[in-house]
PDB file of C-alpha atoms in Angstrom:
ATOM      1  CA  UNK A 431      -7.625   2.585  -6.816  1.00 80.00           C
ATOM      2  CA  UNK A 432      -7.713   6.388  -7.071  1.00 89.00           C
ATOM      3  CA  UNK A 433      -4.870   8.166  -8.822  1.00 95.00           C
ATOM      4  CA  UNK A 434      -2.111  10.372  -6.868  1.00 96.00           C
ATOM      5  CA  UNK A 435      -2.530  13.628  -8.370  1.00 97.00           C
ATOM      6  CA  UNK A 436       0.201  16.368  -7.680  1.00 97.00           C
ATOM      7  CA  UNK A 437      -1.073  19.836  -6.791  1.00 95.00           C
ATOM      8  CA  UNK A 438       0.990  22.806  -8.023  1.00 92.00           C
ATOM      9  CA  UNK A 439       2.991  23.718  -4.825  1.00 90.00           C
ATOM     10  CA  UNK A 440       3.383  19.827  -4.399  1.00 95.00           C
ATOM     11  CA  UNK A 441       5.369  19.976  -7.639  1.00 96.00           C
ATOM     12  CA  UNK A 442       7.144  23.346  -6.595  1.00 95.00           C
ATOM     13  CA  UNK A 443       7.973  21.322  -3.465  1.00 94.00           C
ATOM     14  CA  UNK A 444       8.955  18.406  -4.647  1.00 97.00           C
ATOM     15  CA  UNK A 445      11.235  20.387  -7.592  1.00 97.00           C
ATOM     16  CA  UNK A 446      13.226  22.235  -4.261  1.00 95.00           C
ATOM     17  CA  UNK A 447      13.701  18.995  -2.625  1.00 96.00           C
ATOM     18  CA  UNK A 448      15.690  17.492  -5.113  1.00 98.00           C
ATOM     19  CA  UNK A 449      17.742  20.230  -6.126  1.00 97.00           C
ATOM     20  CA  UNK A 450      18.517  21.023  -2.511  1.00 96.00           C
ATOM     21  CA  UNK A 451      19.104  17.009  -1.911  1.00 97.00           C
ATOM     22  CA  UNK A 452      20.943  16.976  -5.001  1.00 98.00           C
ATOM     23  CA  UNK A 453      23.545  19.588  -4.171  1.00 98.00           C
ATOM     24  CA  UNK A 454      24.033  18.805  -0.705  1.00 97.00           C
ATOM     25  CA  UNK A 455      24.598  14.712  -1.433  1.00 96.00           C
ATOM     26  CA  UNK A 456      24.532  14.100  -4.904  1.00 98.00           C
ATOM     27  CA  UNK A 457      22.004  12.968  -7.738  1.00 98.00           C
ATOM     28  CA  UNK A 458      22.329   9.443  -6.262  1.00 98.00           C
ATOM     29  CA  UNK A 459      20.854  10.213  -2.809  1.00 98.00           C
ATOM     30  CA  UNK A 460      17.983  12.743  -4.838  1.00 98.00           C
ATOM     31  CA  UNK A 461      16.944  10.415  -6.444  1.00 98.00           C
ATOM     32  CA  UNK A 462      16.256   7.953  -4.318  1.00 98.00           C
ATOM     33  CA  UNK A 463      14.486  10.219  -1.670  1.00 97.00           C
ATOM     34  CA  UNK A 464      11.958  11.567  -4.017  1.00 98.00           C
ATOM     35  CA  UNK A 465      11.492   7.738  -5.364  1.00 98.00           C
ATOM     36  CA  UNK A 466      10.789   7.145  -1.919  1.00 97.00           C
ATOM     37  CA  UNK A 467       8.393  10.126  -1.703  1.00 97.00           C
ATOM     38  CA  UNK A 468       6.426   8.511  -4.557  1.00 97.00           C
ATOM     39  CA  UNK A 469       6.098   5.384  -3.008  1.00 97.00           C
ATOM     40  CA  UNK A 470       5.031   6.775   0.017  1.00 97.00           C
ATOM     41  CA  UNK A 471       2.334   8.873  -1.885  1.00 97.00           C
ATOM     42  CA  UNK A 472       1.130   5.449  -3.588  1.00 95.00           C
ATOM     43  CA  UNK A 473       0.426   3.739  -0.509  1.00 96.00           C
ATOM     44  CA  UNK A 474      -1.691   6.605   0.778  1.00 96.00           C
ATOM     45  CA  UNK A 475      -4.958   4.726  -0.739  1.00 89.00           C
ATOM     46  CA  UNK A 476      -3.631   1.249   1.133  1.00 90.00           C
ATOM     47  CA  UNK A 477      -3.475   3.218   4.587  1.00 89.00           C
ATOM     48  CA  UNK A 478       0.254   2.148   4.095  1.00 92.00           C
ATOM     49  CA  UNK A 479       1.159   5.052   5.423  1.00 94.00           C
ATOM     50  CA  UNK A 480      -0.039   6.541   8.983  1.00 93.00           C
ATOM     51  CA  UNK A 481      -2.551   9.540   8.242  1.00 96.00           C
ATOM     52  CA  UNK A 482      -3.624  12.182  10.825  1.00 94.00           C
ATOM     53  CA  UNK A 483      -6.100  14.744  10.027  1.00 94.00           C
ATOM     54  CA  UNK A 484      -4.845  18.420   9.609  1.00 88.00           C
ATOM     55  CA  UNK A 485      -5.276  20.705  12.918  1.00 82.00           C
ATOM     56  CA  UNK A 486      -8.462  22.404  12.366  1.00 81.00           C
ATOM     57  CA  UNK A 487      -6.343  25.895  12.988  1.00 76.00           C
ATOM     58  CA  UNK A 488      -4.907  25.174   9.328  1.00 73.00           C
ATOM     59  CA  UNK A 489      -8.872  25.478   8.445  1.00 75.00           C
ATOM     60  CA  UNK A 490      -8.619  23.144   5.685  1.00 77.00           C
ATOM     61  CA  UNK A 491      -9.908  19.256   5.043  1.00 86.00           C
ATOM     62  CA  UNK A 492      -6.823  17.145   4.350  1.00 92.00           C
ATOM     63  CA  UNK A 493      -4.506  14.767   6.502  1.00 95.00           C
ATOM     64  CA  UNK A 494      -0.840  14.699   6.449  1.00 94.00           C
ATOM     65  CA  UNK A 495       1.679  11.902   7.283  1.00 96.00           C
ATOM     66  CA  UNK A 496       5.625  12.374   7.680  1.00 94.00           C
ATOM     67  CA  UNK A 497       8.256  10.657   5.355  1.00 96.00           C
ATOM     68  CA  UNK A 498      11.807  10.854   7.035  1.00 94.00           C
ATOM     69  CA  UNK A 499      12.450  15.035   7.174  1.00 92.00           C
ATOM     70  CA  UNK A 500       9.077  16.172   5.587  1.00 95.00           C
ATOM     71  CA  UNK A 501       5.570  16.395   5.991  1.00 93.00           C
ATOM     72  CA  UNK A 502       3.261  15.399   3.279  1.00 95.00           C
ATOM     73  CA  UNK A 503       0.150  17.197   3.106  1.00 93.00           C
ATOM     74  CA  UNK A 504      -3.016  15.397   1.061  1.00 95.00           C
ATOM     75  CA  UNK A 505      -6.697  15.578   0.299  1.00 94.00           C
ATOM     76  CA  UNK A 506      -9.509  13.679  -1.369  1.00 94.00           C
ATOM     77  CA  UNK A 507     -10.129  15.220  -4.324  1.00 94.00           C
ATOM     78  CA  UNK A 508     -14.200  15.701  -5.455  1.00 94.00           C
ATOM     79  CA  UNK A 509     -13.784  13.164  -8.386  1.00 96.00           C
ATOM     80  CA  UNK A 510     -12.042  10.462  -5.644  1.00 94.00           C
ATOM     81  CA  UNK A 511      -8.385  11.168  -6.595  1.00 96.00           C
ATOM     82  CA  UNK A 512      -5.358  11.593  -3.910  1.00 97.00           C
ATOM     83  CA  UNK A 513      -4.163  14.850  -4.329  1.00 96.00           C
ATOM     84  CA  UNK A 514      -0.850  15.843  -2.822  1.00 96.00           C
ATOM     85  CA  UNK A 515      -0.992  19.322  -1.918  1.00 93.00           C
ATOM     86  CA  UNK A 516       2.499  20.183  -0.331  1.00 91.00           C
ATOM     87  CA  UNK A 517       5.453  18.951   1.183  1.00 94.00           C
ATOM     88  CA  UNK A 518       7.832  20.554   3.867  1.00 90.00           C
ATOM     89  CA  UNK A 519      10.402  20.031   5.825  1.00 88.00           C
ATOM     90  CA  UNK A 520       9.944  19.721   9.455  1.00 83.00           C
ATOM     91  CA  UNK A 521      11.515  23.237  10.245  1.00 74.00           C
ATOM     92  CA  UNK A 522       9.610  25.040   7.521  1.00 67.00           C
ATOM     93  CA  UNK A 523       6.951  27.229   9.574  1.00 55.00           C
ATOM     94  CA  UNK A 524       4.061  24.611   8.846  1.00 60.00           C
ATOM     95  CA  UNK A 525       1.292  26.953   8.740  1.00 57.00           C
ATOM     96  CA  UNK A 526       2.318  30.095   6.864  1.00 57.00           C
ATOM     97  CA  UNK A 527       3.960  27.790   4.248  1.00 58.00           C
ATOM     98  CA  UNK A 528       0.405  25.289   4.331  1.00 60.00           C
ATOM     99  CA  UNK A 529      -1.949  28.515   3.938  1.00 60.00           C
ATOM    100  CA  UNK A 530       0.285  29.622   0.961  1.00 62.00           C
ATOM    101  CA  UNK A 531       0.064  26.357  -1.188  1.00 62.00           C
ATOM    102  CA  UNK A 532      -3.393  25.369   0.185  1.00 61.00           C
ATOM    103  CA  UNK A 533      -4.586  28.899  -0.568  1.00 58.00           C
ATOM    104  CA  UNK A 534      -3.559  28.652  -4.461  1.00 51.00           C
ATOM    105  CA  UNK A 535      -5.786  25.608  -5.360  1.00 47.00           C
TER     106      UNK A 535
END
């Protein structure tokens, strides 16, 4: 089974979510949303979680699947690893925000 590897603006992401989460509804709820998010990255390889390919007007190679408020952005990585590459919320502007963390790998 190929590893989940978190990309840089992944991380970032995934940092801003729990704080955010965190001070709106407490380190209980936090918690247990970005355990969710982890689970939800580890059935990526299973196809336990529903997939679509990125538009081609991101012009990248990846697919991206929603878990409750955010959009999880992926890729196969060249030695066969998952890598999560972002995560936003569904009323970040998707694209500028994409290019951004897409653009620094």
């Amino acid at each position: 089974m190929p590893a989940i590897r978190i990309q840089e603006g992944a991380s970032h992401r995934l940092d801003e979510i729990y704080r955010y989460t965190r001070d709106k509804w407490g380190e209980k709820q936090a918690e247990q949303y970005i355990t969710g998010l982890f689970a939800a990255f580890d059935r990526i390889s299973t196809h336990g979680v529903s997939s679509k390919p990125i538009p081609a007007e991101f012009g990248v190679n990846g697919f991206f699947f929603r878990y409750e408020r955010h959009f999880v952005y992926w890729r196969h990585l060249s030695n066969g690893d998952i890598g999560i590459v972002t995560i936003l919320h569904e009323r970040m502007h998707q694209l500028s925000r994409f290019q951004d963390d897409f653009g620094s790998l």
